[in-house]
Amino acid sequence: MSNTLLKIESVCKIYPGNILALNNVNININNNEIIAILGPSGSGKSTLIRTILGLTSLNKGNIYFRSKNYKDNNFNIIRNSIATIYQNFNLVSRSSIIKNIILGDIAKVSSWRLLFNVWPKETQDKAKDIIEEVGLNDIDYNKRVENLSGGQQQRVGIARALIGSPDIILADEPVSNLDPQTAKDILNLIRKTAKKNNISVLCSLHQTNFAKTFADRIIGMKEGNILFDKPAKKILKFDLNKLYK
Amino acid sequence: MIANNKKLNPPFNYKTIILVLLIIFILIFSAQRVGIPNIVDRLYEVSLDIIGVKETSRISDGLSSIANEMWPPVIETKKDINLILNFDSSNLPFYSFIENQKVQLYETNLETLELESREEEVLFLVEPFGYLKLVLLKVIESIEIAFWASFIALIISIPLAYYSAKNYAPNKTIYFLSRSIVSGLRAIPELISVLFMVLAFGFGPAAGIMALGLHSAGFLGKFFAEDIENANQGPQDALKALGSSRWRILKEAVLPQVMPQYVAYILYILDRNLRMATVIGLVGGGGIGQELKGRFDLFEYGHVTTIILVIFIVVFIFDQISAKLRNKLIGNSS
């Protein structure tokens, strides 16, 4: 059985105005592998993540999940297997911590349960376990997320990603809005929970030093092209900040 | 250092001067048409009256003659018991009494054919707070009209808002159609639409409820739709990526964001409908307005004062309650 979980094959994305965001991108993501994508703003990192999620259509190429090609109409095959963590957390700010977390399971809940806000007990129990796992057990989980710090909000974001038991987490600059220490803690948490639950991670980052300790593999991107794709161990000695010059 | 030869833009140029002159010209022309000089004349006259230079002014004469008749407010009712059907003196209404009053009656003497007056004792049923009670009952009817109109507006506006929001309408035709309905409902003032509603539903509260309800559905539909369009896209993207359908995203990612504004809009519409419910009564929409119009037409200004005071007190109390409710709901909803 192949170890490849997600295969991105010759993907091109051109935005209106002939802006080339992704140019013939090829990436293989293996099971239980943590990958960091580095690159300056506009290098195509976010577009790549949005394309995998089906939030942006691709102009050329294919994306395979467990060897199944998915296009515009059959994203459902990946919905239950892919979770996302966002730079701006993308939480429902006026809803509670636990509500935001169980929303990670929204596609699996029946319409009438959603209408009357009656969530299955097992989902709620699972959410409570995950709250502990992401280190939010000291906070009242009925508190609104708008009253939490940035780091705490991102922990809620991680918990929301974990509740659906995904095979892969896509993280779009998850620590850009956080201070260095909180950023380090959050990346450690993502790595720890991913390894524990056998989840692959594709994470775009700007902090090259964090990427070296966080990822198993590092991909460098610039202007929609992949410049390098190497195991983290092999590029520890290189100054990756040159990517940003 | 790089020399900067660019000049700062002047605060105005010849275009500004032409525009200002044009606006002044239009204002002068329009002022003549709508009688602004008349307002200025009368205000000038009344200011001379106030400082004592002139003895009378048309404004003060007009207002003082009405003011004299408006005070004191009438709160009692007095009815000749001979005019009350099946009057039973042993079973008087609560807190009322019978008063014996001498009344001057005028009659033509058929022998002399001259008008003669005579005094006669007449028994009156006096209810000291009878008129106040009637006004309060009518005000309650106006409040009921406002509540029902707001409820109908809410029911109509929910689907309209969904289809009028660009990012949720299923296609452009439905979006355009829905937006047109929302604009159309808003475009017809209640005072006009109530005239048609009176034809359809007859005089009374039903016509008022429909006229107010349809007009405010236009407002709510527009407000709701614009808030849906402007809601933070982040949580919606997150739920979309998780495979949520549109209505699920709307319920879980949009509604919690917009709910405080929605509560504020509904309370505003309720507040507005309460004030408008008194006005539409003037043209047959039921409630206190109908009573107000009747008393005004009979020059019973004491009664008019009572009605205006009661409306003022009710609107003031409702204002306080809605402000507290708004704070409570917006502060704690999740």
Coordinates of C-alpha atoms in Angstrom, one line a residue:
Chain A
M1 CA 0.0 0.0 0.0
S2 CA 1.3 3.4 -1.0
N3 CA 2.5 5.7 1.8
T4 CA 1.3 8.8 -0.2
L5 CA -1.7 10.5 1.3
L6 CA -2.0 13.6 -0.9
K7 CA -0.5 14.0 -4.3
I8 CA -0.3 17.4 -6.0
E9 CA 0.5 16.9 -9.6
S10 CA 1.5 19.7 -12.1
V11 CA -0.9 22.1 -10.5
C12 CA -1.2 25.6 -12.1
K13 CA -3.3 28.5 -10.9
I14 CA -3.6 31.8 -12.7
Y15 CA -5.6 34.6 -11.1
P16 CA -7.5 37.2 -13.2
G17 CA -5.0 39.7 -14.7
N18 CA -2.7 36.8 -15.7
I19 CA -1.1 36.5 -12.3
L20 CA 0.6 33.2 -12.0
A21 CA 0.1 32.0 -8.4
L22 CA 1.1 28.4 -8.8
N23 CA 3.4 27.2 -11.6
N24 CA 3.5 23.5 -12.2
V25 CA 3.6 22.5 -8.6
N26 CA 4.3 18.9 -7.6
I27 CA 4.2 17.8 -4.0
N28 CA 3.7 14.3 -2.4
I29 CA 2.5 14.3 1.2
N30 CA 3.0 11.0 3.0
N31 CA 1.1 9.6 5.9
N32 CA 2.0 11.0 9.3
E33 CA 4.4 13.5 7.8
I34 CA 4.8 17.1 8.8
I35 CA 5.7 19.5 6.0
A36 CA 6.5 23.2 6.3
I37 CA 6.2 25.5 3.3
L38 CA 8.3 28.6 3.4
G39 CA 8.2 31.6 1.1
P40 CA 7.6 35.3 1.0
S41 CA 4.1 36.8 0.8
G42 CA 2.7 36.2 -2.7
S43 CA 4.8 33.0 -3.3
G44 CA 1.6 30.9 -3.6
K45 CA 1.5 29.2 -0.2
S46 CA -2.0 30.2 0.7
T47 CA -3.3 29.6 -2.9
L48 CA -1.9 26.1 -2.7
I49 CA -3.8 25.4 0.5
R50 CA -7.0 27.0 -0.8
T51 CA -6.6 24.9 -4.0
I52 CA -6.3 21.6 -2.0
L53 CA -9.4 22.6 0.0
G54 CA -11.4 23.3 -3.2
L55 CA -11.9 27.0 -2.2
T56 CA -10.1 28.0 -5.4
S57 CA -10.4 26.2 -8.7
L58 CA -7.2 25.1 -10.4
N59 CA -6.4 25.9 -14.0
K60 CA -4.3 22.8 -14.7
G61 CA -3.1 19.7 -13.0
N62 CA -4.6 17.1 -10.6
I63 CA -4.8 16.5 -6.9
Y64 CA -5.2 13.0 -5.6
F65 CA -6.2 12.0 -2.1
R66 CA -5.4 8.4 -1.4
S67 CA -4.9 7.9 -5.1
K68 CA -8.4 9.3 -5.9
N69 CA -8.5 12.3 -8.1
Y70 CA -10.8 15.0 -7.0
K71 CA -12.1 17.9 -9.0
D72 CA -14.6 20.6 -8.5
N73 CA -17.6 18.3 -8.0
N74 CA -16.3 15.6 -5.7
F75 CA -14.6 17.4 -2.9
N76 CA -16.8 15.4 -0.5
I77 CA -14.2 12.6 -0.6
I78 CA -11.7 14.9 1.2
R79 CA -14.1 16.8 3.5
N80 CA -14.0 14.3 6.3
S81 CA -10.3 13.8 6.0
I82 CA -8.9 17.3 5.8
A83 CA -9.0 19.9 8.5
T84 CA -7.7 23.5 8.4
I85 CA -6.0 25.9 10.8
Y86 CA -6.0 29.5 9.8
Q87 CA -3.8 32.6 10.3
N88 CA -6.8 34.6 11.6
F89 CA -8.2 31.6 13.4
N90 CA -11.5 32.0 11.5
L91 CA -13.5 31.2 14.6
V92 CA -17.1 32.3 15.2
S93 CA -16.1 35.0 17.7
R94 CA -19.4 35.4 19.5
S95 CA -19.8 31.6 20.0
S96 CA -18.3 29.7 22.9
I97 CA -15.1 27.7 22.9
I98 CA -16.9 24.3 22.9
K99 CA -19.4 25.4 20.2
N100 CA -16.5 26.4 17.9
I101 CA -14.8 23.1 18.5
I102 CA -17.8 21.0 17.8
L103 CA -18.4 23.0 14.6
G104 CA -15.4 21.0 13.3
D105 CA -17.9 18.1 13.0
I106 CA -20.6 20.2 11.4
A107 CA -20.8 18.1 8.2
K108 CA -21.5 14.9 10.1
V109 CA -24.4 16.2 12.1
S110 CA -28.0 15.8 10.9
S111 CA -29.9 18.9 9.8
W112 CA -32.5 18.7 12.6
R113 CA -29.8 18.4 15.3
L114 CA -28.2 21.5 13.9
L115 CA -31.4 23.4 13.6
F116 CA -32.3 22.8 17.3
N117 CA -28.7 23.0 18.4
V118 CA -28.7 19.5 19.8
W119 CA -25.3 18.0 19.4
P120 CA -24.6 14.3 19.9
K121 CA -23.2 13.5 23.4
E122 CA -20.2 11.7 21.9
T123 CA -19.2 14.8 20.0
Q124 CA -19.5 16.9 23.1
D125 CA -17.4 14.4 25.1
K126 CA -14.9 14.3 22.4
A127 CA -14.7 18.1 22.3
K128 CA -14.1 18.1 26.1
D129 CA -11.2 15.6 25.7
I130 CA -9.7 17.7 22.9
I131 CA -10.0 20.8 25.1
E132 CA -7.7 19.0 27.6
E133 CA -5.4 17.9 24.8
V134 CA -4.8 21.4 23.5
G135 CA -4.3 22.8 27.0
L136 CA -7.5 24.8 27.4
N137 CA -8.7 22.9 30.4
D138 CA -8.2 25.8 32.8
I139 CA -10.7 28.0 30.9
D140 CA -14.5 27.8 31.2
Y141 CA -15.4 26.2 27.8
N142 CA -18.6 28.2 27.7
K143 CA -16.6 31.4 27.4
R144 CA -16.9 33.3 24.1
V145 CA -13.8 32.9 22.0
E146 CA -13.7 36.7 21.4
N147 CA -12.6 37.0 25.0
L148 CA -9.6 34.8 24.6
S149 CA -6.0 35.7 23.8
G150 CA -4.6 35.0 20.3
G151 CA -2.7 31.9 21.5
Q152 CA -5.8 30.6 23.2
Q153 CA -7.9 31.3 20.1
Q154 CA -5.5 29.3 17.9
R155 CA -5.7 26.4 20.4
V156 CA -9.4 26.5 19.8
G157 CA -8.7 26.4 16.1
I158 CA -6.4 23.4 16.5
A159 CA -9.1 21.7 18.6
R160 CA -11.7 22.3 15.9
A161 CA -9.3 20.8 13.4
L162 CA -8.8 17.7 15.6
I163 CA -12.4 16.9 16.4
G164 CA -13.1 15.5 12.9
S165 CA -10.2 13.0 13.3
P166 CA -8.7 14.1 10.0
D167 CA -5.9 12.4 8.1
I168 CA -4.3 15.7 7.2
I169 CA -4.3 19.2 8.6
L170 CA -3.6 22.2 6.4
A171 CA -2.3 25.2 8.4
D172 CA -2.2 28.5 6.7
E173 CA 0.4 30.6 8.6
P174 CA -1.1 29.6 11.9
V175 CA 1.4 31.6 14.0
S176 CA 1.7 34.8 12.0
N177 CA -0.4 36.8 14.5
L178 CA 1.2 35.4 17.6
D179 CA 4.2 36.4 19.7
P180 CA 7.4 34.3 19.3
Q181 CA 6.9 32.2 22.5
T182 CA 3.2 31.6 21.9
A183 CA 4.1 30.8 18.2
K184 CA 6.6 28.2 19.4
D185 CA 4.1 26.7 21.8
I186 CA 1.4 26.4 19.2
L187 CA 3.7 24.8 16.6
N188 CA 4.9 22.3 19.3
L189 CA 1.2 21.6 20.1
I190 CA 0.4 21.0 16.4
R191 CA 3.4 18.7 16.0
K192 CA 2.7 16.8 19.2
T193 CA -1.0 16.2 18.5
A194 CA -0.4 15.3 14.8
K195 CA 2.3 12.7 15.7
K196 CA 0.1 11.3 18.5
N197 CA -3.0 11.0 16.2
N198 CA -1.1 9.9 13.0
I199 CA -2.1 13.1 11.2
S200 CA -0.1 14.6 8.3
V201 CA 0.4 18.4 8.4
L202 CA 1.0 20.9 5.6
C203 CA 1.9 24.2 7.2
S204 CA 2.8 27.5 5.6
L205 CA 5.2 29.5 7.7
H206 CA 7.4 32.6 7.6
Q207 CA 9.7 31.7 10.6
T208 CA 12.5 29.7 9.1
N209 CA 14.0 28.8 12.5
F210 CA 10.6 27.4 13.7
A211 CA 10.3 25.4 10.5
K212 CA 13.5 23.5 11.1
T213 CA 12.4 22.2 14.4
F214 CA 8.7 21.8 13.6
A215 CA 8.8 20.0 10.2
D216 CA 10.0 16.7 8.9
R217 CA 10.3 18.2 5.5
I218 CA 10.6 21.8 4.3
I219 CA 9.4 23.1 0.9
G220 CA 10.6 26.5 -0.3
M221 CA 8.4 28.5 -2.7
K222 CA 8.8 31.7 -4.6
E223 CA 6.6 33.3 -7.2
G224 CA 4.5 30.2 -7.6
N225 CA 7.4 27.9 -8.1
I226 CA 8.9 25.2 -5.8
L227 CA 12.6 26.1 -5.2
F228 CA 13.4 23.2 -3.0
D229 CA 11.8 20.2 -1.2
K230 CA 14.1 18.6 1.3
P231 CA 14.0 16.7 4.6
A232 CA 14.4 19.2 7.5
K233 CA 17.5 17.4 8.8
K234 CA 19.4 18.0 5.6
I235 CA 18.9 21.7 5.5
L236 CA 19.5 22.6 9.1
K237 CA 22.8 24.3 8.3
F238 CA 21.4 26.5 5.5
D239 CA 20.2 30.1 6.0
L240 CA 16.7 29.8 4.7
N241 CA 16.1 33.5 5.2
K242 CA 17.6 34.1 1.8
L243 CA 14.3 33.0 0.4
Y244 CA 12.9 36.3 1.6
K245 CA 15.5 38.5 -0.1
Chain B
M1 CA 17.5 65.3 -0.5
I2 CA 15.2 65.1 -3.5
A3 CA 13.6 68.4 -4.4
N4 CA 9.9 68.2 -4.4
N5 CA 8.5 70.5 -7.0
K6 CA 5.0 69.3 -6.6
K7 CA 2.5 71.9 -5.2
L8 CA -0.1 71.0 -2.7
N9 CA -3.6 70.9 -4.0
P10 CA -5.4 74.1 -3.1
P11 CA -8.4 73.6 -0.7
F12 CA -10.7 74.8 -3.5
N13 CA -10.5 75.8 -7.2
Y14 CA -12.8 77.4 -9.8
K15 CA -14.9 74.1 -10.0
T16 CA -15.6 74.4 -6.3
I17 CA -16.7 78.1 -6.6
I18 CA -19.0 77.2 -9.6
L19 CA -20.5 74.3 -7.6
V20 CA -21.1 76.5 -4.5
L21 CA -22.7 79.3 -6.7
L22 CA -24.9 76.7 -8.3
I23 CA -26.0 75.3 -5.0
I24 CA -26.8 78.8 -3.7
F25 CA -28.8 79.5 -6.9
I26 CA -30.8 76.3 -6.5
L27 CA -31.4 77.0 -2.8
I28 CA -32.7 80.6 -3.6
F29 CA -35.0 79.3 -6.3
S30 CA -36.3 76.4 -4.2
A31 CA -36.7 78.7 -1.1
Q32 CA -39.2 80.9 -3.0
R33 CA -41.1 77.8 -4.1
V34 CA -41.5 76.2 -0.7
G35 CA -42.3 79.4 1.2
I36 CA -39.0 79.9 3.2
P37 CA -39.5 83.7 3.1
N38 CA -42.8 83.3 4.9
I39 CA -41.1 81.2 7.6
V40 CA -38.4 83.9 8.0
D41 CA -41.0 86.7 8.1
R42 CA -43.1 85.0 10.8
L43 CA -40.1 84.0 12.9
Y44 CA -38.9 87.6 12.7
E45 CA -42.3 88.8 13.8
V46 CA -42.4 86.4 16.8
S47 CA -38.9 87.4 17.9
L48 CA -40.0 91.0 17.9
D49 CA -43.0 90.0 19.9
I50 CA -40.8 88.1 22.4
I51 CA -38.5 91.1 23.0
G52 CA -41.5 93.4 23.3
V53 CA -41.0 95.6 20.2
K54 CA -44.2 94.3 18.6
E55 CA -47.4 93.4 20.5
T56 CA -48.7 90.5 18.4
S57 CA -47.5 88.0 16.0
R58 CA -49.3 85.4 13.9
I59 CA -47.3 82.5 15.4
S60 CA -47.9 83.4 19.0
D61 CA -51.5 84.3 18.4
G62 CA -52.2 81.0 16.7
L63 CA -50.3 78.8 19.1
S64 CA -51.6 80.6 22.2
S65 CA -55.3 80.3 21.1
I66 CA -54.8 76.5 20.6
A67 CA -52.8 76.2 23.8
N68 CA -55.6 77.8 25.9
E69 CA -58.0 75.3 24.5
M70 CA -55.7 72.4 25.0
W71 CA -55.3 72.8 28.7
P72 CA -56.4 71.2 31.0
P73 CA -56.4 67.7 29.5
V74 CA -59.7 65.9 29.7
I75 CA -59.6 62.6 31.6
E76 CA -63.2 62.2 32.7
T77 CA -66.4 61.2 30.8
K78 CA -69.8 62.6 31.6
K79 CA -72.9 61.1 30.0
D80 CA -76.5 62.1 30.4
I81 CA -78.1 59.0 31.9
N82 CA -81.2 59.4 29.7
L83 CA -79.0 58.8 26.7
I84 CA -77.6 55.5 28.1
L85 CA -79.4 52.4 27.0
N86 CA -80.7 50.1 29.8
F87 CA -79.2 52.3 32.5
D88 CA -79.2 50.6 35.9
S89 CA -78.4 53.0 38.7
S90 CA -77.9 50.1 41.2
N91 CA -75.0 48.7 39.0
L92 CA -72.7 51.6 38.2
P93 CA -69.4 51.1 36.4
F94 CA -66.3 50.8 38.7
Y95 CA -65.3 54.1 40.3
S96 CA -68.1 56.2 38.9
F97 CA -70.9 58.2 40.4
I98 CA -74.1 60.1 39.4
E99 CA -74.1 63.8 39.4
N100 CA -77.0 66.1 39.4
Q101 CA -76.4 69.2 37.3
K102 CA -78.5 72.1 36.3
V103 CA -78.5 72.5 32.5
Q104 CA -79.6 75.5 30.5
L105 CA -82.0 74.2 27.8
Y106 CA -83.2 76.2 24.8
E107 CA -86.6 75.6 23.2
T108 CA -88.8 77.5 20.8
N109 CA -92.0 78.7 22.2
L110 CA -94.6 77.6 19.6
E111 CA -97.0 80.4 20.7
T112 CA -94.6 83.3 20.4
L113 CA -92.1 81.5 18.1
E114 CA -89.3 82.8 20.1
L115 CA -86.3 81.0 21.6
E116 CA -86.8 80.6 25.4
S117 CA -84.4 79.2 27.9
R118 CA -85.2 77.2 30.9
E119 CA -83.1 75.5 33.6
E120 CA -83.5 71.8 34.2
E121 CA -81.8 69.3 36.4
V122 CA -80.2 66.5 34.6
L123 CA -78.5 63.4 36.0
F124 CA -75.1 62.6 34.6
L125 CA -73.0 59.4 35.0
V126 CA -69.5 60.6 35.7
E127 CA -66.5 58.4 35.3
P128 CA -63.5 60.5 36.7
F129 CA -61.0 58.4 34.7
G130 CA -63.3 57.3 31.9
Y131 CA -61.7 59.1 29.0
L132 CA -58.2 58.2 30.2
K133 CA -59.3 54.5 30.3
L134 CA -60.6 54.8 26.8
V135 CA -57.4 56.4 25.6
L136 CA -55.3 53.7 27.3
L137 CA -57.4 50.9 25.6
K138 CA -56.9 52.6 22.3
V139 CA -53.1 52.9 22.9
I140 CA -53.0 49.2 23.8
E141 CA -54.6 48.5 20.4
S142 CA -51.9 50.6 18.8
I143 CA -49.2 48.7 20.7
E144 CA -50.8 45.4 19.5
I145 CA -50.8 46.8 15.9
A146 CA -47.1 47.6 16.2
F147 CA -46.3 44.1 17.6
W148 CA -48.2 42.2 15.0
A149 CA -46.9 44.4 12.2
S150 CA -43.3 43.8 13.4
F151 CA -43.9 40.1 13.6
I152 CA -45.3 39.9 10.1
A153 CA -42.3 42.1 8.9
L154 CA -39.9 39.6 10.5
I155 CA -41.6 36.6 8.9
I156 CA -41.6 38.2 5.5
S157 CA -38.1 39.6 5.8
I158 CA -36.2 36.3 6.7
P159 CA -36.6 34.6 3.2
L160 CA -36.2 38.0 1.5
A161 CA -32.9 38.7 3.3
Y162 CA -31.5 35.3 2.4
Y163 CA -32.3 35.8 -1.3
S164 CA -31.3 39.4 -1.3
A165 CA -27.8 38.7 0.0
K166 CA -25.4 38.5 -3.0
N167 CA -23.3 35.8 -1.5
Y168 CA -26.2 33.5 -0.6
A169 CA -28.8 34.0 -3.4
P170 CA -28.9 30.9 -5.6
N171 CA -28.7 32.9 -8.8
K172 CA -28.8 36.5 -10.1
T173 CA -32.4 36.4 -11.2
I174 CA -33.7 35.5 -7.7
Y175 CA -31.3 38.0 -6.2
F176 CA -32.6 40.8 -8.5
L177 CA -36.2 39.8 -7.9
S178 CA -35.8 39.7 -4.2
R179 CA -33.9 43.0 -4.1
S180 CA -36.7 44.5 -6.2
I181 CA -39.4 43.3 -3.7
V182 CA -37.4 44.7 -0.8
S183 CA -37.0 48.1 -2.5
G184 CA -40.7 48.1 -3.6
L185 CA -41.9 47.4 -0.1
R186 CA -39.8 50.3 1.3
A187 CA -40.7 52.7 -1.5
I188 CA -44.5 52.8 -0.6
P189 CA -45.0 54.9 2.6
E190 CA -47.4 53.4 5.1
L191 CA -49.7 56.4 4.9
I192 CA -50.3 55.6 1.3
S193 CA -50.4 51.8 1.5
V194 CA -52.9 51.9 4.4
L195 CA -55.4 53.6 2.1
F196 CA -55.2 50.5 -0.2
M197 CA -55.2 48.1 2.8
V198 CA -58.4 49.8 4.1
L199 CA -60.0 48.9 0.8
A200 CA -58.8 45.3 1.1
F201 CA -59.3 44.7 4.9
G202 CA -61.7 47.5 5.9
F203 CA -61.2 50.3 8.5
G204 CA -59.5 49.2 11.7
P205 CA -56.4 47.5 13.0
A206 CA -56.1 44.8 10.3
A207 CA -55.4 47.5 7.6
G208 CA -52.9 49.1 9.8
I209 CA -51.1 45.9 10.6
M210 CA -50.7 45.0 7.0
A211 CA -49.6 48.4 5.9
L212 CA -47.0 48.7 8.6
G213 CA -45.9 45.1 8.3
L214 CA -45.2 45.2 4.6
H215 CA -43.4 48.5 4.8
S216 CA -41.1 47.4 7.7
A217 CA -40.5 44.1 6.0
G218 CA -38.7 46.1 3.3
F219 CA -36.5 47.7 5.9
L220 CA -35.7 44.5 7.8
G221 CA -35.1 42.6 4.5
K222 CA -32.5 45.3 3.4
F223 CA -30.8 45.5 6.8
F224 CA -30.6 41.7 7.3
A225 CA -29.3 41.1 3.8
E226 CA -26.6 43.8 4.1
D227 CA -25.4 42.3 7.3
I228 CA -25.2 38.8 5.8
E229 CA -23.1 40.2 3.0
N230 CA -20.8 42.1 5.3
A231 CA -20.3 39.3 7.9
N232 CA -16.7 38.2 8.4
Q233 CA -15.8 35.7 5.7
G234 CA -13.2 33.8 7.8
P235 CA -15.6 31.6 9.9
Q236 CA -17.7 31.0 6.7
D237 CA -14.6 29.8 4.8
A238 CA -13.7 27.5 7.7
L239 CA -17.1 25.8 7.7
K240 CA -17.2 25.7 3.9
A241 CA -13.9 23.9 3.9
L242 CA -15.4 21.4 6.4
G243 CA -18.1 20.6 3.8
S244 CA -21.0 22.6 5.2
S245 CA -24.0 23.4 3.1
R246 CA -25.0 27.1 2.7
W247 CA -27.7 27.1 5.2
R248 CA -25.5 25.4 7.8
I249 CA -22.8 28.1 7.2
L250 CA -25.5 30.8 7.5
K251 CA -26.8 29.4 10.8
E252 CA -23.5 28.6 12.5
A253 CA -21.0 31.2 11.1
V254 CA -23.2 34.1 10.0
L255 CA -26.1 34.3 12.4
P256 CA -24.0 34.4 15.6
Q257 CA -22.1 37.4 14.1
V258 CA -25.1 39.4 12.9
M259 CA -27.5 38.5 15.8
P260 CA -26.7 41.7 17.9
Q261 CA -27.4 43.9 15.0
Y262 CA -30.6 41.9 14.1
V263 CA -31.9 42.4 17.7
A264 CA -31.2 46.1 17.4
Y265 CA -33.0 46.3 14.0
I266 CA -36.0 44.5 15.3
L267 CA -36.3 46.7 18.3
Y268 CA -35.9 49.8 16.1
I269 CA -38.6 48.5 13.8
L270 CA -40.9 47.8 16.8
D271 CA -40.2 51.3 18.1
R272 CA -40.8 52.9 14.7
N273 CA -44.0 50.8 14.2
L274 CA -45.3 51.9 17.6
R275 CA -45.0 55.6 16.6
M276 CA -46.3 54.9 13.1
A277 CA -49.3 52.9 14.5
T278 CA -50.6 56.2 16.1
V279 CA -50.2 58.0 12.7
I280 CA -51.8 55.4 10.4
G281 CA -54.9 55.6 12.6
L282 CA -55.5 59.1 11.2
V283 CA -56.3 57.5 7.8
G284 CA -58.3 54.5 9.0
G285 CA -55.6 52.1 10.3
G286 CA -57.2 51.7 13.8
G287 CA -55.7 52.4 17.2
I288 CA -55.3 55.7 19.0
G289 CA -54.8 57.6 15.8
Q290 CA -58.5 57.2 14.9
E291 CA -59.5 58.6 18.2
L292 CA -57.1 61.5 17.8
K293 CA -58.4 62.4 14.4
G294 CA -62.0 62.3 15.6
R295 CA -61.3 64.6 18.6
F296 CA -59.2 67.0 16.4
D297 CA -62.1 67.2 13.9
L298 CA -64.5 68.1 16.7
F299 CA -62.1 70.8 18.1
E300 CA -62.0 68.9 21.4
Y301 CA -58.4 70.0 22.1
G302 CA -58.6 68.9 25.8
H303 CA -59.1 65.4 24.7
V304 CA -56.3 65.8 22.1
T305 CA -53.9 66.8 24.9
T306 CA -54.8 63.7 26.9
I307 CA -54.1 61.5 23.9
I308 CA -50.8 63.2 23.1
L309 CA -49.6 63.0 26.7
V310 CA -50.5 59.2 26.9
I311 CA -48.7 58.6 23.5
F312 CA -45.6 60.4 24.8
I313 CA -45.5 58.5 28.1
V314 CA -46.0 55.1 26.3
V315 CA -43.3 55.8 23.7
F316 CA -41.0 57.0 26.5
I317 CA -41.6 53.9 28.6
F318 CA -41.1 51.6 25.5
D319 CA -37.9 53.5 24.7
Q320 CA -36.5 52.7 28.1
I321 CA -37.6 49.0 28.0
S322 CA -36.1 48.5 24.5
A323 CA -32.8 50.1 25.5
K324 CA -32.5 47.8 28.5
L325 CA -33.6 44.8 26.4
R326 CA -31.1 45.7 23.7
N327 CA -28.3 45.9 26.2
K328 CA -29.2 42.7 27.8
L329 CA -29.6 40.7 24.6
I330 CA -26.6 42.1 22.8
G331 CA -24.4 41.8 25.9
N332 CA -25.1 38.1 26.5
S333 CA -26.3 36.4 23.4
S334 CA -24.1 33.7 21.9

